Amino acid sequence: MTIDIKEIVTVVAVFDKGMRPAKFKWNGRVYSVKEVTYEWKSMQGSAQVHHFSVTDGASLYELSYNPSTFVWILEGVE
């Protein structure tokens, strides 16, 4: 069951042959991304938003990045 979060988070991203999140901070805790399991793009107005399904080895998270606003959002956790 996916729980909607929709909160701004701080993300450390790696830019090597594309972009991928390496870790993120949520509720005062840092989560290390063990694997990006899926990625896709969507349109939000005129902005192309990047979505990442990631795991820390225990849970599955959806992160999104809007390059127009430079904001990362934790969309949800499973």
JSON list of C-alpha atoms in Angstrom, two decimals:
[
{"chain": "A", "resi": 1, "resn": "MET", "atom": "CA", "xyz": [0.00, 0.00, 0.00]},
{"chain": "A", "resi": 2, "resn": "THR", "atom": "CA", "xyz": [1.39, 3.38, -1.03]},
{"chain": "A", "resi": 3, "resn": "ILE", "atom": "CA", "xyz": [1.17, 6.29, 1.40]},
{"chain": "A", "resi": 4, "resn": "ASP", "atom": "CA", "xyz": [1.07, 9.77, -0.17]},
{"chain": "A", "resi": 5, "resn": "ILE", "atom": "CA", "xyz": [3.64, 12.12, 1.38]},
{"chain": "A", "resi": 6, "resn": "LYS", "atom": "CA", "xyz": [3.99, 15.10, -1.02]},
{"chain": "A", "resi": 7, "resn": "GLU", "atom": "CA", "xyz": [6.75, 16.82, 1.00]},
{"chain": "A", "resi": 8, "resn": "ILE", "atom": "CA", "xyz": [9.78, 18.81, -0.16]},
{"chain": "A", "resi": 9, "resn": "VAL", "atom": "CA", "xyz": [13.00, 16.93, 0.63]},
{"chain": "A", "resi": 10, "resn": "THR", "atom": "CA", "xyz": [16.72, 17.57, 0.28]},
{"chain": "A", "resi": 11, "resn": "VAL", "atom": "CA", "xyz": [18.37, 15.23, -2.22]},
{"chain": "A", "resi": 12, "resn": "VAL", "atom": "CA", "xyz": [21.99, 14.45, -3.10]},
{"chain": "A", "resi": 13, "resn": "ALA", "atom": "CA", "xyz": [22.02, 13.52, -6.79]},
{"chain": "A", "resi": 14, "resn": "VAL", "atom": "CA", "xyz": [24.69, 12.02, -9.04]},
{"chain": "A", "resi": 15, "resn": "PHE", "atom": "CA", "xyz": [25.07, 13.33, -12.58]},
{"chain": "A", "resi": 16, "resn": "ASP", "atom": "CA", "xyz": [26.81, 10.57, -14.54]},
{"chain": "A", "resi": 17, "resn": "LYS", "atom": "CA", "xyz": [25.16, 9.41, -17.76]},
{"chain": "A", "resi": 18, "resn": "GLY", "atom": "CA", "xyz": [21.98, 11.13, -16.61]},
{"chain": "A", "resi": 19, "resn": "MET", "atom": "CA", "xyz": [20.73, 12.06, -13.15]},
{"chain": "A", "resi": 20, "resn": "ARG", "atom": "CA", "xyz": [19.92, 9.79, -10.25]},
{"chain": "A", "resi": 21, "resn": "PRO", "atom": "CA", "xyz": [19.25, 10.42, -6.55]},
{"chain": "A", "resi": 22, "resn": "ALA", "atom": "CA", "xyz": [21.92, 8.99, -4.22]},
{"chain": "A", "resi": 23, "resn": "LYS", "atom": "CA", "xyz": [20.39, 9.92, -0.85]},
{"chain": "A", "resi": 24, "resn": "PHE", "atom": "CA", "xyz": [17.62, 12.09, 0.55]},
{"chain": "A", "resi": 25, "resn": "LYS", "atom": "CA", "xyz": [16.70, 13.65, 3.87]},
{"chain": "A", "resi": 26, "resn": "TRP", "atom": "CA", "xyz": [13.17, 13.32, 5.20]},
{"chain": "A", "resi": 27, "resn": "ASN", "atom": "CA", "xyz": [11.91, 14.06, 8.72]},
{"chain": "A", "resi": 28, "resn": "GLY", "atom": "CA", "xyz": [15.47, 14.61, 9.97]},
{"chain": "A", "resi": 29, "resn": "ARG", "atom": "CA", "xyz": [16.72, 11.23, 8.75]},
{"chain": "A", "resi": 30, "resn": "VAL", "atom": "CA", "xyz": [19.01, 10.51, 5.79]},
{"chain": "A", "resi": 31, "resn": "TYR", "atom": "CA", "xyz": [18.04, 7.62, 3.50]},
{"chain": "A", "resi": 32, "resn": "SER", "atom": "CA", "xyz": [20.68, 6.11, 1.21]},
{"chain": "A", "resi": 33, "resn": "VAL", "atom": "CA", "xyz": [19.38, 5.02, -2.18]},
{"chain": "A", "resi": 34, "resn": "LYS", "atom": "CA", "xyz": [20.51, 1.47, -2.82]},
{"chain": "A", "resi": 35, "resn": "GLU", "atom": "CA", "xyz": [18.83, 1.21, -6.23]},
{"chain": "A", "resi": 36, "resn": "VAL", "atom": "CA", "xyz": [16.76, 3.22, -8.67]},
{"chain": "A", "resi": 37, "resn": "THR", "atom": "CA", "xyz": [14.11, 0.68, -9.65]},
{"chain": "A", "resi": 38, "resn": "TYR", "atom": "CA", "xyz": [12.30, 2.76, -12.27]},
{"chain": "A", "resi": 39, "resn": "GLU", "atom": "CA", "xyz": [12.35, 6.27, -13.73]},
{"chain": "A", "resi": 40, "resn": "TRP", "atom": "CA", "xyz": [9.97, 8.25, -15.94]},
{"chain": "A", "resi": 41, "resn": "LYS", "atom": "CA", "xyz": [9.03, 11.79, -16.91]},
{"chain": "A", "resi": 42, "resn": "SER", "atom": "CA", "xyz": [5.76, 13.70, -16.84]},
{"chain": "A", "resi": 43, "resn": "MET", "atom": "CA", "xyz": [4.63, 17.20, -17.71]},
{"chain": "A", "resi": 44, "resn": "GLN", "atom": "CA", "xyz": [3.57, 19.64, -15.00]},
{"chain": "A", "resi": 45, "resn": "GLY", "atom": "CA", "xyz": [2.43, 22.73, -16.89]},
{"chain": "A", "resi": 46, "resn": "SER", "atom": "CA", "xyz": [5.38, 23.54, -19.15]},
{"chain": "A", "resi": 47, "resn": "ALA", "atom": "CA", "xyz": [7.92, 21.75, -16.90]},
{"chain": "A", "resi": 48, "resn": "GLN", "atom": "CA", "xyz": [9.16, 18.24, -17.57]},
{"chain": "A", "resi": 49, "resn": "VAL", "atom": "CA", "xyz": [9.25, 16.55, -14.13]},
{"chain": "A", "resi": 50, "resn": "HIS", "atom": "CA", "xyz": [11.61, 13.62, -13.50]},
{"chain": "A", "resi": 51, "resn": "HIS", "atom": "CA", "xyz": [10.27, 10.77, -11.34]},
{"chain": "A", "resi": 52, "resn": "PHE", "atom": "CA", "xyz": [12.32, 8.07, -9.63]},
{"chain": "A", "resi": 53, "resn": "SER", "atom": "CA", "xyz": [11.19, 4.94, -7.84]},
{"chain": "A", "resi": 54, "resn": "VAL", "atom": "CA", "xyz": [13.99, 4.16, -5.36]},
{"chain": "A", "resi": 55, "resn": "THR", "atom": "CA", "xyz": [14.69, 1.76, -2.54]},
{"chain": "A", "resi": 56, "resn": "ASP", "atom": "CA", "xyz": [16.87, 1.94, 0.55]},
{"chain": "A", "resi": 57, "resn": "GLY", "atom": "CA", "xyz": [16.72, -1.85, 0.83]},
{"chain": "A", "resi": 58, "resn": "ALA", "atom": "CA", "xyz": [13.74, -1.77, 3.20]},
{"chain": "A", "resi": 59, "resn": "SER", "atom": "CA", "xyz": [11.09, 0.45, 1.59]},
{"chain": "A", "resi": 60, "resn": "LEU", "atom": "CA", "xyz": [10.15, 1.83, -1.82]},
{"chain": "A", "resi": 61, "resn": "TYR", "atom": "CA", "xyz": [9.94, 5.61, -2.32]},
{"chain": "A", "resi": 62, "resn": "GLU", "atom": "CA", "xyz": [8.88, 7.85, -5.18]},
{"chain": "A", "resi": 63, "resn": "LEU", "atom": "CA", "xyz": [10.92, 11.02, -5.63]},
{"chain": "A", "resi": 64, "resn": "SER", "atom": "CA", "xyz": [10.25, 13.71, -8.21]},
{"chain": "A", "resi": 65, "resn": "TYR", "atom": "CA", "xyz": [12.42, 16.58, -9.41]},
{"chain": "A", "resi": 66, "resn": "ASN", "atom": "CA", "xyz": [11.17, 19.70, -11.15]},
{"chain": "A", "resi": 67, "resn": "PRO", "atom": "CA", "xyz": [14.10, 21.36, -12.97]},
{"chain": "A", "resi": 68, "resn": "SER", "atom": "CA", "xyz": [12.08, 24.56, -13.44]},
{"chain": "A", "resi": 69, "resn": "THR", "atom": "CA", "xyz": [11.82, 25.12, -9.68]},
{"chain": "A", "resi": 70, "resn": "PHE", "atom": "CA", "xyz": [14.86, 23.04, -8.57]},
{"chain": "A", "resi": 71, "resn": "VAL", "atom": "CA", "xyz": [12.58, 21.28, -6.05]},
{"chain": "A", "resi": 72, "resn": "TRP", "atom": "CA", "xyz": [12.62, 17.60, -5.06]},
{"chain": "A", "resi": 73, "resn": "ILE", "atom": "CA", "xyz": [9.40, 16.09, -3.67]},
{"chain": "A", "resi": 74, "resn": "LEU", "atom": "CA", "xyz": [8.95, 12.83, -1.79]},
{"chain": "A", "resi": 75, "resn": "GLU", "atom": "CA", "xyz": [5.71, 11.80, -3.48]},
{"chain": "A", "resi": 76, "resn": "GLY", "atom": "CA", "xyz": [5.07, 8.63, -1.52]},
{"chain": "A", "resi": 77, "resn": "VAL", "atom": "CA", "xyz": [6.39, 5.59, 0.31]},
{"chain": "A", "resi": 78, "resn": "GLU", "atom": "CA", "xyz": [5.37, 1.95, 0.04]}
]
